[in-house]
Every structure is written in C-alpha cells, then in structure tokens.
Short mmCIF file of C-alpha atoms in Angstrom, two decimals:
data_model
loop_
_atom_site.label_atom_id
_atom_site.label_comp_id
_atom_site.label_asym_id
_atom_site.label_seq_id
_atom_site.Cartn_x
_atom_site.Cartn_y
_atom_site.Cartn_z
CA MET A 1 -4.89 -24.24 94.36
CA ARG A 2 -3.58 -25.95 91.29
CA GLN A 3 -7.10 -26.78 90.10
CA ASN A 4 -8.15 -23.14 90.43
CA LYS A 5 -5.14 -22.08 88.34
CA ILE A 6 -6.01 -24.60 85.63
CA LYS A 7 -9.62 -23.43 85.69
CA VAL A 8 -8.55 -19.78 85.20
CA ILE A 9 -6.29 -20.71 82.27
CA PHE A 10 -9.14 -22.74 80.71
CA GLN A 11 -11.54 -19.80 81.09
CA ASP A 12 -9.01 -17.42 79.44
CA LYS A 13 -8.58 -19.76 76.48
CA GLN A 14 -12.31 -20.16 76.19
CA LYS A 15 -12.77 -16.37 76.10
CA LYS A 16 -10.08 -16.03 73.40
CA LEU A 17 -11.75 -18.78 71.40
CA GLU A 18 -15.15 -17.11 71.72
CA LYS A 19 -13.60 -13.78 70.71
CA THR A 20 -11.95 -15.41 67.66
CA VAL A 21 -15.23 -17.09 66.67
CA PHE A 22 -17.07 -13.77 67.05
CA ILE A 23 -14.53 -11.90 64.87
CA PHE A 24 -14.68 -14.66 62.24
CA TYR A 25 -18.48 -14.56 62.31
CA LEU A 26 -18.45 -10.74 62.03
CA PHE A 27 -16.13 -10.74 59.01
CA SER A 28 -18.16 -13.53 57.41
CA CYS A 29 -21.31 -11.43 57.78
CA ILE A 30 -19.56 -8.40 56.29
CA ALA A 31 -18.28 -10.48 53.33
CA ILE A 32 -21.70 -12.07 52.73
CA GLY A 33 -23.38 -8.66 52.98
CA ARG A 34 -20.89 -7.17 50.50
CA LEU A 35 -21.43 -10.04 48.05
CA PHE A 36 -25.19 -9.64 48.37
CA PHE A 37 -24.86 -5.90 47.68
CA LEU A 38 -22.72 -6.52 44.57
CA GLN A 39 -25.12 -9.17 43.27
CA SER A 40 -28.33 -7.26 43.91
CA HIS A 41 -27.43 -3.60 43.33
CA LEU A 42 -24.44 -3.70 40.95
CA ALA A 43 -25.31 -6.75 38.85
CA ASP A 44 -26.13 -4.70 35.71
CA PHE A 45 -22.96 -2.63 36.06
CA PHE A 46 -20.66 -5.68 36.25
CA LYS A 47 -22.61 -7.40 33.48
CA GLN A 48 -21.82 -4.50 31.15
CA LYS A 49 -18.18 -4.46 32.29
CA SER A 50 -17.82 -8.18 31.55
CA LYS A 51 -19.31 -7.74 28.08
CA LYS A 52 -16.79 -5.03 27.28
CA ASN A 53 -14.00 -7.51 28.05
CA PHE A 54 -14.83 -9.47 24.91
CA LEU A 55 -17.11 -7.22 22.83
CA ARG A 56 -15.73 -4.35 20.76
CA THR A 57 -17.57 -1.82 18.63
CA GLU A 58 -16.03 -0.44 15.45
CA LYS A 59 -17.29 2.38 13.24
CA ILE A 60 -18.12 1.75 9.58
CA CYS A 61 -17.47 4.85 7.50
CA SER A 62 -20.15 5.77 4.99
CA PRO A 63 -19.24 6.82 1.41
CA ARG A 64 -19.51 10.56 0.93
CA GLY A 65 -22.07 11.74 -1.61
CA ASN A 66 -20.96 12.63 -5.15
CA ILE A 67 -21.16 16.09 -6.70
CA PHE A 68 -22.22 16.26 -10.37
CA ASP A 69 -22.29 19.10 -12.87
CA LYS A 70 -25.42 19.82 -14.94
CA ASN A 71 -24.44 17.13 -17.47
CA LYS A 72 -23.92 14.47 -14.75
CA LEU A 73 -20.13 14.66 -14.98
CA LEU A 74 -18.45 13.80 -11.67
CA VAL A 75 -16.95 16.90 -10.08
CA ALA A 76 -16.25 15.37 -6.65
CA THR A 77 -16.32 11.63 -5.94
CA ASN A 78 -14.63 8.87 -3.92
CA ARG A 79 -11.80 6.66 -5.06
CA PRO A 80 -10.94 3.28 -3.48
CA VAL A 81 -7.70 3.19 -1.46
CA ASN A 82 -6.17 -0.25 -0.78
CA ASN A 83 -4.07 -0.52 2.38
CA LEU A 84 -1.74 -3.42 3.22
CA PHE A 85 -1.66 -4.82 6.79
CA TRP A 86 0.17 -7.56 8.67
CA TYR A 87 -2.11 -9.50 11.03
CA GLY A 88 -0.56 -11.34 14.01
CA SER A 89 -1.13 -15.10 14.17
CA GLY A 90 -0.52 -15.72 17.91
CA ASN A 91 3.00 -17.17 17.56
CA GLN A 92 5.78 -16.27 19.99
CA CYS A 93 8.14 -15.28 17.15
CA LEU A 94 8.27 -15.02 13.36
CA SER A 95 8.82 -18.24 11.46
CA GLU A 96 11.25 -18.54 8.57
CA LYS A 97 8.33 -18.56 6.13
CA GLN A 98 6.95 -15.34 7.61
CA LYS A 99 10.35 -13.67 7.29
CA SER A 100 10.51 -14.84 3.67
CA ASP A 101 7.04 -13.39 3.04
CA LEU A 102 8.17 -10.00 4.39
CA VAL A 103 11.17 -10.01 2.02
CA LYS A 104 8.84 -10.71 -0.91
CA LEU A 105 6.54 -7.89 0.19
CA GLU A 106 9.48 -5.47 0.31
CA LYS A 107 10.24 -6.18 -3.34
CA ILE A 108 6.59 -5.69 -4.37
CA ILE A 109 5.87 -2.43 -2.56
CA GLY A 110 9.41 -1.04 -2.97
CA LYS A 111 9.74 -0.16 0.71
CA SER A 112 12.00 -1.39 3.50
CA LEU A 113 10.09 -3.18 6.24
CA ILE A 114 12.93 -3.38 8.78
CA GLU A 115 11.27 -0.95 11.20
CA GLU A 116 7.88 -2.57 10.71
CA GLU A 117 9.43 -6.01 11.28
CA LYS A 118 10.44 -4.97 14.80
CA LYS A 119 6.83 -3.94 15.50
CA ILE A 120 5.55 -7.14 13.90
CA LYS A 121 7.63 -9.23 16.31
CA ASN A 122 5.97 -7.44 19.22
CA ILE A 123 2.41 -7.95 17.99
CA GLU A 124 2.91 -11.41 16.43
CA LYS A 125 1.83 -13.21 19.62
CA GLN A 126 -1.28 -11.04 19.70
CA PHE A 127 -4.03 -11.00 17.14
CA LYS A 128 -3.50 -7.40 16.09
CA LYS A 129 -2.71 -5.72 12.80
CA ILE A 130 -0.04 -3.26 11.76
CA PRO A 131 -0.01 -1.16 8.54
CA LEU A 132 2.73 -1.97 6.04
CA ALA A 133 1.77 0.22 3.07
CA THR A 134 -1.00 2.64 2.14
CA ASP A 135 -2.65 3.28 -1.23
CA VAL A 136 -1.30 0.10 -2.84
CA THR A 137 -1.45 0.28 -6.64
CA PHE A 138 -3.47 -2.15 -8.75
CA ALA A 139 -0.27 -3.74 -10.11
CA GLN A 140 1.08 -4.28 -6.58
CA LEU A 141 -2.29 -5.57 -5.43
CA SER A 142 -2.31 -8.13 -8.26
CA GLN A 143 1.15 -9.41 -7.32
CA ILE A 144 0.20 -9.72 -3.64
CA ALA A 145 -3.01 -11.59 -4.51
CA GLU A 146 -1.04 -13.97 -6.75
CA LEU A 147 1.79 -14.71 -4.28
CA PHE A 148 -0.26 -14.77 -1.07
CA PRO A 149 -3.77 -16.00 -1.99
CA ASN A 150 -4.58 -17.59 1.41
CA ASN A 151 -2.06 -15.96 3.73
CA LYS A 152 -3.71 -15.13 7.08
CA ASN A 153 -0.95 -12.66 7.98
CA ILE A 154 -1.33 -10.47 4.90
CA ILE A 155 -4.63 -8.66 4.53
CA ILE A 156 -5.88 -5.86 2.29
CA GLU A 157 -8.44 -3.37 3.54
CA THR A 158 -10.19 -0.95 1.20
CA THR A 159 -11.28 2.51 2.25
CA PHE A 160 -12.50 5.48 0.21
CA GLU A 161 -10.83 8.85 -0.24
CA ARG A 162 -12.30 12.03 -1.71
CA PHE A 163 -11.19 12.72 -5.27
CA TYR A 164 -11.57 15.80 -7.47
CA PRO A 165 -11.00 14.68 -11.09
CA TYR A 166 -10.96 18.24 -12.49
CA ASN A 167 -8.32 19.46 -10.01
CA TYR A 168 -8.38 23.28 -9.85
CA LEU A 169 -11.44 23.76 -12.11
CA ALA A 170 -14.27 25.47 -10.17
CA CYS A 171 -12.31 24.83 -6.97
CA HIS A 172 -13.67 27.86 -5.10
CA ILE A 173 -17.29 26.83 -5.50
CA ILE A 174 -16.69 23.10 -4.89
CA GLY A 175 -14.42 23.64 -1.89
CA TYR A 176 -12.38 20.93 -0.17
CA LEU A 177 -12.24 18.60 2.84
CA GLY A 178 -10.02 19.13 5.86
CA ILE A 179 -8.77 16.59 8.43
CA ILE A 180 -10.39 17.18 11.84
CA ASN A 181 -9.55 13.88 13.58
CA TYR A 182 -7.60 10.75 12.76
CA ASN A 183 -9.10 9.29 9.61
CA GLN A 184 -12.02 11.75 9.73
CA GLN A 185 -12.59 14.60 7.29
CA GLN A 186 -15.06 17.45 7.08
CA GLY A 187 -16.02 20.06 4.50
CA ARG A 188 -14.05 23.24 5.15
CA MET A 189 -15.01 25.44 2.20
CA GLY A 190 -17.52 25.85 -0.63
CA LEU A 191 -20.23 23.29 -1.34
CA GLU A 192 -18.34 20.62 0.61
CA LYS A 193 -18.88 22.71 3.74
CA LEU A 194 -22.32 24.08 2.86
CA PHE A 195 -23.81 20.60 2.23
CA GLU A 196 -21.71 18.76 4.83
CA GLU A 197 -24.69 17.16 6.59
CA SER A 198 -26.20 15.84 3.34
CA LEU A 199 -22.93 14.68 1.78
CA LYS A 200 -21.35 12.89 4.75
CA GLY A 201 -24.13 10.32 5.28
CA LYS A 202 -24.44 8.31 8.52
CA THR A 203 -21.76 6.16 10.14
CA GLY A 204 -22.49 2.45 10.72
CA MET A 205 -21.43 0.24 13.61
CA MET A 206 -19.82 -3.21 13.72
CA LEU A 207 -19.88 -5.42 16.85
CA LYS A 208 -16.88 -7.77 17.20
CA THR A 209 -16.37 -10.66 19.60
CA ILE A 210 -12.74 -10.71 20.79
CA ASN A 211 -11.01 -13.36 22.90
CA SER A 212 -8.42 -12.70 25.64
CA LEU A 213 -5.60 -12.64 23.07
CA GLY A 214 -7.35 -10.07 20.91
CA ARG A 215 -8.39 -12.51 18.16
CA ASN A 216 -11.56 -11.64 16.27
CA LEU A 217 -13.94 -14.58 16.75
CA GLU A 218 -17.13 -13.16 15.29
CA GLN A 219 -18.48 -9.91 13.93
CA LYS A 220 -21.85 -8.58 12.92
CA GLU A 221 -23.19 -5.27 11.68
CA ILE A 222 -25.52 -3.73 14.28
CA LYS A 223 -26.07 -0.42 12.49
CA ASN A 224 -26.04 0.03 8.72
CA ALA A 225 -23.89 2.76 7.20
CA ILE A 226 -25.93 5.13 5.02
CA ALA A 227 -24.17 6.72 2.05
CA GLY A 228 -24.28 10.49 1.66
CA LYS A 229 -26.69 12.12 -0.75
CA ASP A 230 -25.56 13.22 -4.22
CA ILE A 231 -26.01 16.81 -5.35
CA THR A 232 -26.22 18.18 -8.89
CA LEU A 233 -24.95 21.65 -9.80
CA THR A 234 -25.88 24.07 -12.56
CA ILE A 235 -22.16 24.39 -13.38
CA ASP A 236 -21.17 23.17 -16.86
CA MET A 237 -17.66 21.70 -16.52
CA GLN A 238 -17.03 21.69 -20.26
CA LEU A 239 -17.82 25.41 -20.41
CA GLN A 240 -15.80 25.87 -17.21
CA LYS A 241 -12.80 24.21 -18.82
CA ILE A 242 -13.01 26.40 -21.92
CA SER A 243 -13.37 29.55 -19.81
CA GLU A 244 -10.38 28.58 -17.63
CA SER A 245 -8.22 28.06 -20.72
CA TYR A 246 -8.93 31.59 -21.94
CA PHE A 247 -8.47 33.24 -18.54
CA PRO A 248 -4.79 34.27 -18.13
CA HIS A 249 -3.15 32.14 -15.45
CA ASP A 250 -0.77 34.88 -14.37
CA GLN A 251 -3.55 37.38 -13.59
CA LYS A 252 -5.88 37.70 -10.62
CA GLY A 253 -9.60 38.17 -11.16
CA ALA A 254 -12.99 36.53 -11.42
CA LEU A 255 -15.37 35.43 -14.16
CA ILE A 256 -19.03 34.41 -13.89
CA ILE A 257 -21.24 33.10 -16.71
CA MET A 258 -24.98 32.86 -16.02
CA ASP A 259 -28.02 31.57 -17.88
CA THR A 260 -30.00 34.75 -18.62
CA ASN A 261 -33.29 32.88 -18.68
CA THR A 262 -33.02 31.10 -15.31
CA GLY A 263 -30.19 32.90 -13.51
CA ALA A 264 -28.34 29.58 -13.07
CA LEU A 265 -24.57 29.82 -12.66
CA LEU A 266 -22.80 28.01 -15.51
CA THR A 267 -19.19 29.00 -14.86
CA ILE A 268 -17.40 30.46 -11.85
CA ILE A 269 -13.71 31.37 -12.00
CA SER A 270 -11.65 33.01 -9.28
CA ARG A 271 -7.89 33.48 -9.53
CA PRO A 272 -5.56 32.47 -8.02
CA SER A 273 -6.91 28.93 -7.79
CA PHE A 274 -5.82 25.72 -6.02
CA ASP A 275 -6.13 21.95 -6.30
CA PRO A 276 -8.52 20.66 -3.59
CA ASN A 277 -6.81 17.23 -3.69
CA VAL A 278 -3.80 18.62 -1.79
CA PHE A 279 -5.91 19.12 1.36
CA LEU A 280 -6.81 15.43 1.63
CA SER A 281 -3.55 14.68 3.49
CA PRO A 282 -1.44 16.74 5.92
CA ILE A 283 0.24 19.65 4.11
CA LEU A 284 3.90 20.48 4.60
CA PHE A 285 4.67 23.92 5.97
CA ASN A 286 6.44 25.10 2.78
CA ASP A 287 3.52 23.98 0.61
CA TRP A 288 1.12 25.83 2.91
CA GLN A 289 3.19 28.99 2.60
CA LYS A 290 3.05 28.76 -1.19
CA LEU A 291 -0.72 28.40 -1.06
CA GLN A 292 -0.96 31.46 1.19
CA GLU A 293 1.14 33.49 -1.24
#
C-alpha cells in the first residue's frame, strides 16, 4: 500500500517535471523564432535605427545670389554675421576658470550672462552649445580672439544675412525677404520673390558622428551647398538716387524712367517707400502698424 502511494507521488512529480520541461521548451522555441524573425526580416530596419543613434545630419545653408544694377553696383547682397556660442566640455560643473571666462565675456559683449550661466550649467556635462550673443562686432570679435585663442568652450560661428546697402532706394522692385521658418527666409515681394528659385541656391548636407554624450567625433560633407545665381538689372542706382532726391518725400506717387531705344527700366520710384532691411528680423507690432500707415 505504501509502495503504491510512493509510486503515485513519483508519477505526479514526473508529470509536473515533464510539463515544466515542455513549457520551457515551448518558450525557448518562441524566443528563438522571434530572434530569427528580427535578424532575417528586420535586420535593415534595426541597422538604420542603430546608425541614427550616433549619426546626425545637419543642413549647410547656401549663400543667396547677389543682385546688381546695370553698372555692377550691389543692390542686394549678403553680409557675414558672427555669433558667439558656449560649447559644453563634459564636466559635471563649471570650474573657476570657466566662471572667470564668462565674466570676461560679459565685459566684452556688454551683456549680462546670468541667465545663460544657468543654462550653461545644465549643458556643461553634455557636449552641446548655447548661444551667448548674436551679430558680434569686429571689435568684440578681435578681443575674444585675443583673450581666448584656444578655448574649447568659446566658439564663433559665421552665417550670412541678406543686406540691402541702398536701403529704401528701388525697394518696391527689389522686394524683401520674410521669415518662414526658424533661420529660414524666402522672397516675399519684388525680384526677391520672382527669382526665388534662382537666388536661393541649393542647401548642402553635413554628416556628423556623435557619441553617447553628444560630442562631435567626426564630420564630413556629403552634399555640397550650391550658391544662388546672381542677377543683373537694368536699373541705374546712381540715376535712381538722383531721382529719389528730387521726388518730394511727403508726397505719394510714382516715377519711371526708361531707355527709349531699348525700353529698359532705368529708374522706378513708388511712394511711400520702406527699408527692406527691417523685414530680416521679427517686426514689433507698433513698427508694423507704422509701415501699414
């Protein structure tokens, strides 16, 4: 009787063991099948995902084409804009030297960096950059280059901004640029809009290798930026300037001077006029109202 009882208990344990082995075997097959599916069918997908973990693409803006008058005087061009950045060095906090450097920068650019210092502390342990000042003057740039010749935290990046040297002269025919996205402008009026595709050129592309902390390890240009094409007008800016000086500023009206032999437009005046340079940055509401009036 006792032997039969032991035999039944042994058989129950054996069944449980077999059941456990079967479940383990089943889950192992499912796991192996899933791994095989990921390796065979989704290999390309995960390969691309892994590349994106350390590869970053960055656009390279192309210089906009120039606009010349008939005598090759620049009517619309690009001016260099130097921007000052602080680049994190991977430290947990700012050192005394770094704090001293920020104080020196405050004196040079004439701007308090207290708010920026709080942001700098947050990004210091990461290899990221934060803007400190935009459109740094040549005098300020010279002082920064002299005081911080090999400072890895302080970097200068140069971009280009549209510039209209004659201000309001022939503004209606030249037009202006408007901001459509962050750091992206587009012709919104006149020749700037009419020849947008030719003037804007083609954007380039930079491929950067980034580590887990965000530090730039390597970069290479994978697509060249192509500068926009220049255009030459029949407008004579010297004649335009003379005509503008004789046209009463307090009166509305228009004036057109043409070459009778070719029909080319030499001067175009329309009053009231505006300075296209004001549209290159966000306009305050009061300034916009004045322009509308």
